[in-house]
C-alpha positions as a LaTeX table, in Angstrom:
\begin{tabular}{lrrr}
\hline
Residue & $x$ (\AA) & $y$ (\AA) & $z$ (\AA) \\
\hline
Met1 & $-7.69$ & $-31.99$ & $-11.76$ \\
Asp2 & $-5.32$ & $-32.96$ & $-13.87$ \\
Lys3 & $-2.92$ & $-36.04$ & $-13.14$ \\
Ser4 & $-0.38$ & $-34.36$ & $-11.68$ \\
Asn5 & $-2.56$ & $-32.12$ & $-9.41$ \\
Ile6 & $-4.57$ & $-35.51$ & $-8.36$ \\
Leu7 & $-1.41$ & $-37.17$ & $-7.29$ \\
Thr8 & 0.15 & $-33.92$ & $-5.40$ \\
Ser9 & $-3.65$ & $-33.68$ & $-3.39$ \\
Leu10 & $-3.57$ & $-37.38$ & $-2.19$ \\
Lys11 & $-0.33$ & $-36.80$ & $-0.72$ \\
Lys12 & $-1.63$ & $-34.15$ & 0.70 \\
Leu13 & $-4.40$ & $-35.32$ & 2.27 \\
Lys14 & $-2.69$ & $-38.39$ & 3.68 \\
Ile15 & $-5.15$ & $-40.91$ & 4.14 \\
Val16 & $-7.44$ & $-42.67$ & 1.86 \\
Ala17 & $-10.93$ & $-44.38$ & 3.34 \\
Val18 & $-11.36$ & $-47.32$ & 1.36 \\
Val19 & $-14.48$ & $-48.21$ & 1.51 \\
Arg20 & $-16.28$ & $-52.02$ & 1.08 \\
Ala21 & $-19.72$ & $-51.93$ & 1.51 \\
Lys22 & $-22.91$ & $-53.92$ & 0.92 \\
Ser23 & $-24.54$ & $-51.37$ & $-0.83$ \\
Val24 & $-24.85$ & $-48.56$ & $-2.46$ \\
Asp25 & $-26.57$ & $-46.62$ & 0.29 \\
Glu26 & $-23.80$ & $-47.98$ & 2.93 \\
Ala27 & $-20.57$ & $-46.72$ & 0.48 \\
Glu28 & $-22.55$ & $-43.49$ & $-0.02$ \\
Gln29 & $-23.38$ & $-42.82$ & 3.38 \\
Thr30 & $-19.78$ & $-43.77$ & 4.88 \\
Ser31 & $-18.14$ & $-42.56$ & 2.33 \\
Ser32 & $-20.26$ & $-39.30$ & 3.18 \\
Ala33 & $-18.96$ & $-39.61$ & 6.93 \\
Cys34 & $-15.42$ & $-39.99$ & 5.80 \\
Ile35 & $-15.27$ & $-36.97$ & 4.37 \\
Lys36 & $-17.13$ & $-34.89$ & 6.81 \\
Gly37 & $-14.50$ & $-36.10$ & 9.30 \\
Gly38 & $-11.93$ & $-34.98$ & 7.33 \\
Val39 & $-10.82$ & $-37.80$ & 5.19 \\
Lys40 & $-11.28$ & $-36.53$ & 1.57 \\
Ala41 & $-10.16$ & $-38.82$ & $-0.25$ \\
Ile42 & $-11.86$ & $-42.03$ & $-1.28$ \\
Glu43 & $-11.26$ & $-45.66$ & $-2.87$ \\
Ile44 & $-14.72$ & $-46.92$ & $-3.43$ \\
Ala45 & $-14.04$ & $-50.84$ & $-3.97$ \\
Phe46 & $-14.87$ & $-52.79$ & $-6.80$ \\
Thr47 & $-16.64$ & $-55.47$ & $-4.33$ \\
Thr48 & $-18.77$ & $-53.09$ & $-3.62$ \\
Pro49 & $-22.40$ & $-53.56$ & $-5.59$ \\
His50 & $-23.27$ & $-51.21$ & $-8.23$ \\
Ala51 & $-19.77$ & $-49.29$ & $-7.42$ \\
Asn52 & $-19.64$ & $-47.31$ & $-10.70$ \\
Glu53 & $-22.67$ & $-46.27$ & $-9.57$ \\
Val54 & $-21.78$ & $-44.77$ & $-5.93$ \\
Ile55 & $-18.62$ & $-43.35$ & $-7.96$ \\
Ser56 & $-21.13$ & $-41.56$ & $-10.06$ \\
Asp57 & $-23.34$ & $-40.05$ & $-7.91$ \\
Leu58 & $-20.08$ & $-39.07$ & $-5.67$ \\
Thr59 & $-18.68$ & $-37.56$ & $-8.27$ \\
Arg60 & $-21.64$ & $-35.71$ & $-8.75$ \\
Gln61 & $-22.46$ & $-35.14$ & $-4.77$ \\
Tyr62 & $-19.03$ & $-33.15$ & $-4.53$ \\
Asn63 & $-18.70$ & $-31.29$ & $-7.98$ \\
Gly64 & $-16.91$ & $-28.13$ & $-7.24$ \\
Asn65 & $-15.41$ & $-29.41$ & $-3.79$ \\
Thr66 & $-11.87$ & $-30.06$ & $-4.80$ \\
Ser67 & $-10.53$ & $-30.79$ & $-1.92$ \\
Val68 & $-12.46$ & $-33.94$ & $-2.35$ \\
Ile69 & $-10.84$ & $-37.14$ & $-4.70$ \\
Ile70 & $-13.11$ & $-39.94$ & $-5.59$ \\
Gly71 & $-11.34$ & $-43.14$ & $-6.51$ \\
Ala72 & $-11.63$ & $-46.77$ & $-7.76$ \\
Gly73 & $-10.00$ & $-50.18$ & $-5.75$ \\
Thr74 & $-10.08$ & $-53.23$ & $-6.13$ \\
Val75 & $-9.44$ & $-52.80$ & $-10.17$ \\
Leu76 & $-8.28$ & $-55.69$ & $-11.36$ \\
Asp77 & $-8.98$ & $-55.74$ & $-15.48$ \\
Glu78 & $-9.02$ & $-52.74$ & $-17.97$ \\
Ile79 & $-12.81$ & $-53.51$ & $-18.67$ \\
Thr80 & $-13.08$ & $-52.64$ & $-14.84$ \\
Ala81 & $-10.66$ & $-49.13$ & $-15.45$ \\
Arg82 & $-12.38$ & $-47.76$ & $-18.04$ \\
Ile83 & $-15.75$ & $-48.65$ & $-16.24$ \\
Ala84 & $-14.25$ & $-46.55$ & $-13.38$ \\
Ile85 & $-12.93$ & $-43.63$ & $-14.91$ \\
Ile86 & $-16.32$ & $-42.80$ & $-17.09$ \\
Ser87 & $-18.24$ & $-42.85$ & $-14.03$ \\
Gly88 & $-15.74$ & $-40.33$ & $-12.28$ \\
Ala89 & $-12.69$ & $-41.61$ & $-11.08$ \\
Lys90 & $-10.32$ & $-39.33$ & $-9.98$ \\
Phe91 & $-7.47$ & $-42.96$ & $-9.32$ \\
Ile92 & $-7.32$ & $-46.29$ & $-9.78$ \\
Val93 & $-6.16$ & $-48.64$ & $-6.96$ \\
Ser94 & $-5.74$ & $-52.29$ & $-7.36$ \\
Ala95 & $-3.65$ & $-54.89$ & $-5.14$ \\
Thr96 & $-1.93$ & $-56.08$ & $-7.83$ \\
Phe97 & $-0.01$ & $-54.57$ & $-10.75$ \\
Ser98 & $-1.74$ & $-55.06$ & $-13.95$ \\
Lys99 & $-0.02$ & $-53.99$ & $-17.20$ \\
Lys100 & $-3.49$ & $-53.77$ & $-19.39$ \\
Val101 & $-5.04$ & $-51.52$ & $-16.30$ \\
Ala102 & $-1.92$ & $-49.22$ & $-16.24$ \\
Leu103 & $-2.46$ & $-49.19$ & $-20.58$ \\
Ile104 & $-5.96$ & $-47.62$ & $-19.79$ \\
Cys105 & $-5.51$ & $-45.47$ & $-17.11$ \\
Asn106 & $-2.33$ & $-43.85$ & $-19.45$ \\
Leu107 & $-4.85$ & $-43.67$ & $-21.84$ \\
Tyr108 & $-7.40$ & $-41.70$ & $-20.08$ \\
Gly109 & $-4.46$ & $-39.77$ & $-17.77$ \\
Val110 & $-5.35$ & $-41.04$ & $-15.00$ \\
Pro111 & $-3.49$ & $-42.24$ & $-11.83$ \\
Tyr112 & $-2.74$ & $-45.96$ & $-11.46$ \\
Ile113 & $-1.91$ & $-46.93$ & $-8.01$ \\
Pro114 & $-0.82$ & $-50.45$ & $-8.57$ \\
Gly115 & $-0.17$ & $-53.48$ & $-5.38$ \\
Cys116 & 3.30 & $-54.60$ & $-5.14$ \\
Phe117 & 5.26 & $-56.58$ & $-2.57$ \\
Thr118 & 8.42 & $-56.97$ & $-3.77$ \\
Pro119 & 11.41 & $-55.07$ & $-5.98$ \\
Thr120 & 10.64 & $-56.50$ & $-9.53$ \\
Glu121 & 6.91 & $-55.69$ & $-8.92$ \\
Val122 & 7.46 & $-52.29$ & $-8.15$ \\
Gln123 & 10.28 & $-51.98$ & $-11.13$ \\
Asn124 & 7.01 & $-53.65$ & $-13.82$ \\
Ala125 & 4.51 & $-50.93$ & $-12.19$ \\
Leu126 & 7.30 & $-47.65$ & $-12.64$ \\
Ser127 & 8.02 & $-48.88$ & $-15.77$ \\
Met128 & 4.34 & $-48.19$ & $-16.70$ \\
Gly129 & 4.26 & $-44.95$ & $-15.64$ \\
Ala130 & 2.84 & $-45.73$ & $-11.55$ \\
Gln131 & 3.93 & $-42.71$ & $-9.60$ \\
Ile132 & 2.65 & $-44.18$ & $-6.23$ \\
Ile133 & 3.24 & $-47.86$ & $-4.98$ \\
Lys134 & 0.77 & $-49.14$ & $-2.92$ \\
Ile135 & 2.51 & $-51.24$ & $-0.59$ \\
Phe136 & 0.04 & $-54.40$ & $-0.21$ \\
Pro137 & $-0.70$ & $-56.35$ & 2.21 \\
Ser138 & 1.44 & $-54.05$ & 4.56 \\
Ser139 & 0.45 & $-56.07$ & 7.32 \\
Ala140 & 2.63 & $-58.52$ & 6.06 \\
Ala141 & 5.44 & $-56.28$ & 5.83 \\
Asn142 & 8.26 & $-55.19$ & 8.33 \\
Ile143 & 7.76 & $-51.23$ & 9.18 \\
Thr144 & 11.01 & $-50.76$ & 7.37 \\
Ile145 & 9.99 & $-52.23$ & 3.96 \\
Val146 & 9.14 & $-48.63$ & 2.99 \\
Asn147 & 13.19 & $-47.67$ & 3.52 \\
Glu148 & 14.45 & $-50.70$ & 1.77 \\
Leu149 & 12.36 & $-49.90$ & $-1.46$ \\
Gln150 & 13.20 & $-46.58$ & $-1.41$ \\
Gly151 & 17.10 & $-47.86$ & $-1.61$ \\
Pro152 & 16.37 & $-48.36$ & $-5.31$ \\
Phe153 & 14.11 & $-46.28$ & $-6.18$ \\
Pro154 & 14.23 & $-43.65$ & $-4.75$ \\
Gln155 & 12.00 & $-41.29$ & $-7.03$ \\
Ser156 & 8.99 & $-43.26$ & $-5.82$ \\
Asp157 & 6.07 & $-42.97$ & $-3.49$ \\
Phe158 & 4.44 & $-45.08$ & $-1.43$ \\
Met159 & 1.43 & $-45.99$ & $-0.15$ \\
Ile160 & 0.62 & $-48.60$ & 2.69 \\
Thr161 & $-2.57$ & $-50.40$ & 3.01 \\
Gly162 & $-3.30$ & $-53.45$ & 4.92 \\
Gly163 & $-2.96$ & $-53.69$ & 8.72 \\
Val164 & $-3.12$ & $-49.49$ & 9.47 \\
Asn165 & $-4.38$ & $-48.42$ & 12.55 \\
Ile166 & $-4.70$ & $-45.64$ & 15.25 \\
Lys167 & $-1.51$ & $-46.98$ & 16.56 \\
Asn168 & 0.57 & $-47.68$ & 13.90 \\
Val169 & $-0.24$ & $-44.44$ & 11.25 \\
Asn170 & 2.33 & $-41.88$ & 12.06 \\
Glu171 & 4.96 & $-44.73$ & 12.43 \\
Trp172 & 4.48 & $-45.99$ & 9.06 \\
Phe173 & 5.06 & $-41.98$ & 7.93 \\
Ser174 & 8.03 & $-41.68$ & 9.91 \\
His175 & 9.46 & $-44.71$ & 7.90 \\
Gly176 & 8.97 & $-43.08$ & 4.75 \\
Ala177 & 4.85 & $-43.53$ & 3.57 \\
Ser178 & 3.90 & $-40.51$ & 1.40 \\
Leu179 & 0.39 & $-41.90$ & 2.22 \\
Val180 & $-1.88$ & $-44.30$ & 3.78 \\
Gly181 & $-5.21$ & $-46.16$ & 2.86 \\
Ile182 & $-6.79$ & $-47.30$ & 5.55 \\
Gly183 & $-10.23$ & $-49.33$ & 5.67 \\
Gly184 & $-11.92$ & $-51.42$ & 8.55 \\
Gln185 & $-10.71$ & $-49.08$ & 11.29 \\
Leu186 & $-11.64$ & $-46.26$ & 10.03 \\
Val187 & $-15.19$ & $-46.96$ & 7.40 \\
Gly188 & $-16.13$ & $-50.74$ & 9.99 \\
Pro189 & $-19.05$ & $-48.53$ & 11.98 \\
Gly190 & $-20.61$ & $-47.89$ & 8.47 \\
Ala191 & $-21.56$ & $-51.12$ & 7.89 \\
Asn192 & $-23.89$ & $-51.50$ & 11.32 \\
Gly193 & $-25.06$ & $-47.67$ & 10.19 \\
Asp194 & $-22.94$ & $-46.27$ & 12.61 \\
Phe195 & $-21.97$ & $-43.31$ & 10.53 \\
Asp196 & $-21.49$ & $-41.10$ & 13.20 \\
Lys197 & $-18.38$ & $-43.11$ & 14.49 \\
Val198 & $-16.93$ & $-43.72$ & 11.19 \\
Thr199 & $-16.96$ & $-39.64$ & 11.59 \\
Glu200 & $-15.28$ & $-39.47$ & 14.55 \\
Asn201 & $-12.75$ & $-42.02$ & 13.34 \\
Ala202 & $-11.57$ & $-40.24$ & 10.37 \\
Gln203 & $-11.04$ & $-37.13$ & 13.09 \\
Lys204 & $-8.57$ & $-39.17$ & 15.17 \\
Phe205 & $-6.62$ & $-40.12$ & 12.50 \\
Met206 & $-7.06$ & $-36.70$ & 10.68 \\
Gln207 & $-5.91$ & $-35.32$ & 14.20 \\
Leu208 & $-2.88$ & $-37.53$ & 13.84 \\
Val209 & $-1.66$ & $-37.28$ & 10.39 \\
Glu210 & $-1.45$ & $-33.20$ & 10.28 \\
Lys211 & 1.58 & $-33.57$ & 12.43 \\
Val212 & 3.15 & $-35.23$ & 9.32 \\
Ser213 & 5.08 & $-32.54$ & 7.90 \\
\hline
\end{tabular}
C-alpha cells in the first residue's frame, strides 16, 4: 500500500487504537483484540518495551490483510522513525512536530501524523508534507477546535487524540474530525489481561462511528 492509499484507508477506518503496553505480549494481544473487534488501525507507542518487535510481529501476522494497518506512535526523533519504518510501520504518529522526523518519513514515503495544537504548528507541519494533523491533547481543547483550524487550513484532515470516549466520539466527527486516536478508553483492559473486554470496547466504538458519513 502506498502513502496515498494508507492515508485514505486511515480516514475510512476512522479509529486508531493507541496501544501502550508493559510488554511485547500485552501489546500484541491488545492489538489483536482491537482488530478482532473491528478497530483495524493500530498505533504501537514507542513507550512500549521493544515496540519495534511488536510492529514487526504484527506486520508479519497480518501480512496480506490490507484492511489492517500497523503504525508507530510516540515517535519523537528521526532514529526512532527509521527503526519503526524498517520494522514495518505504515504510518508514524507523534505528540509533537519534528522537521527531522518529517524528512525521514518523506524519504521513505510513509505518512507522518504530527501532534499540533496551534495554527503556527499546523502550518509548519503542513509545509513539511503532513497531510493528517493530530490535535493533541484534544482533552485540553474546545470541541470546535477542528472547525476553527479548518478556517485557515481547509485542505487539512485532523485526527483527535486525548480524551476521546464513547460519549463524545461522534461529536468530534460532527465537528470536523477525520479520524480519532483512542487509548485507555479502548485498550485499557488489556493492562489487566482482559482482552475480551478490549474486543468488546472496539465493537462498541465501531458501531458508533459506522454511522458517521
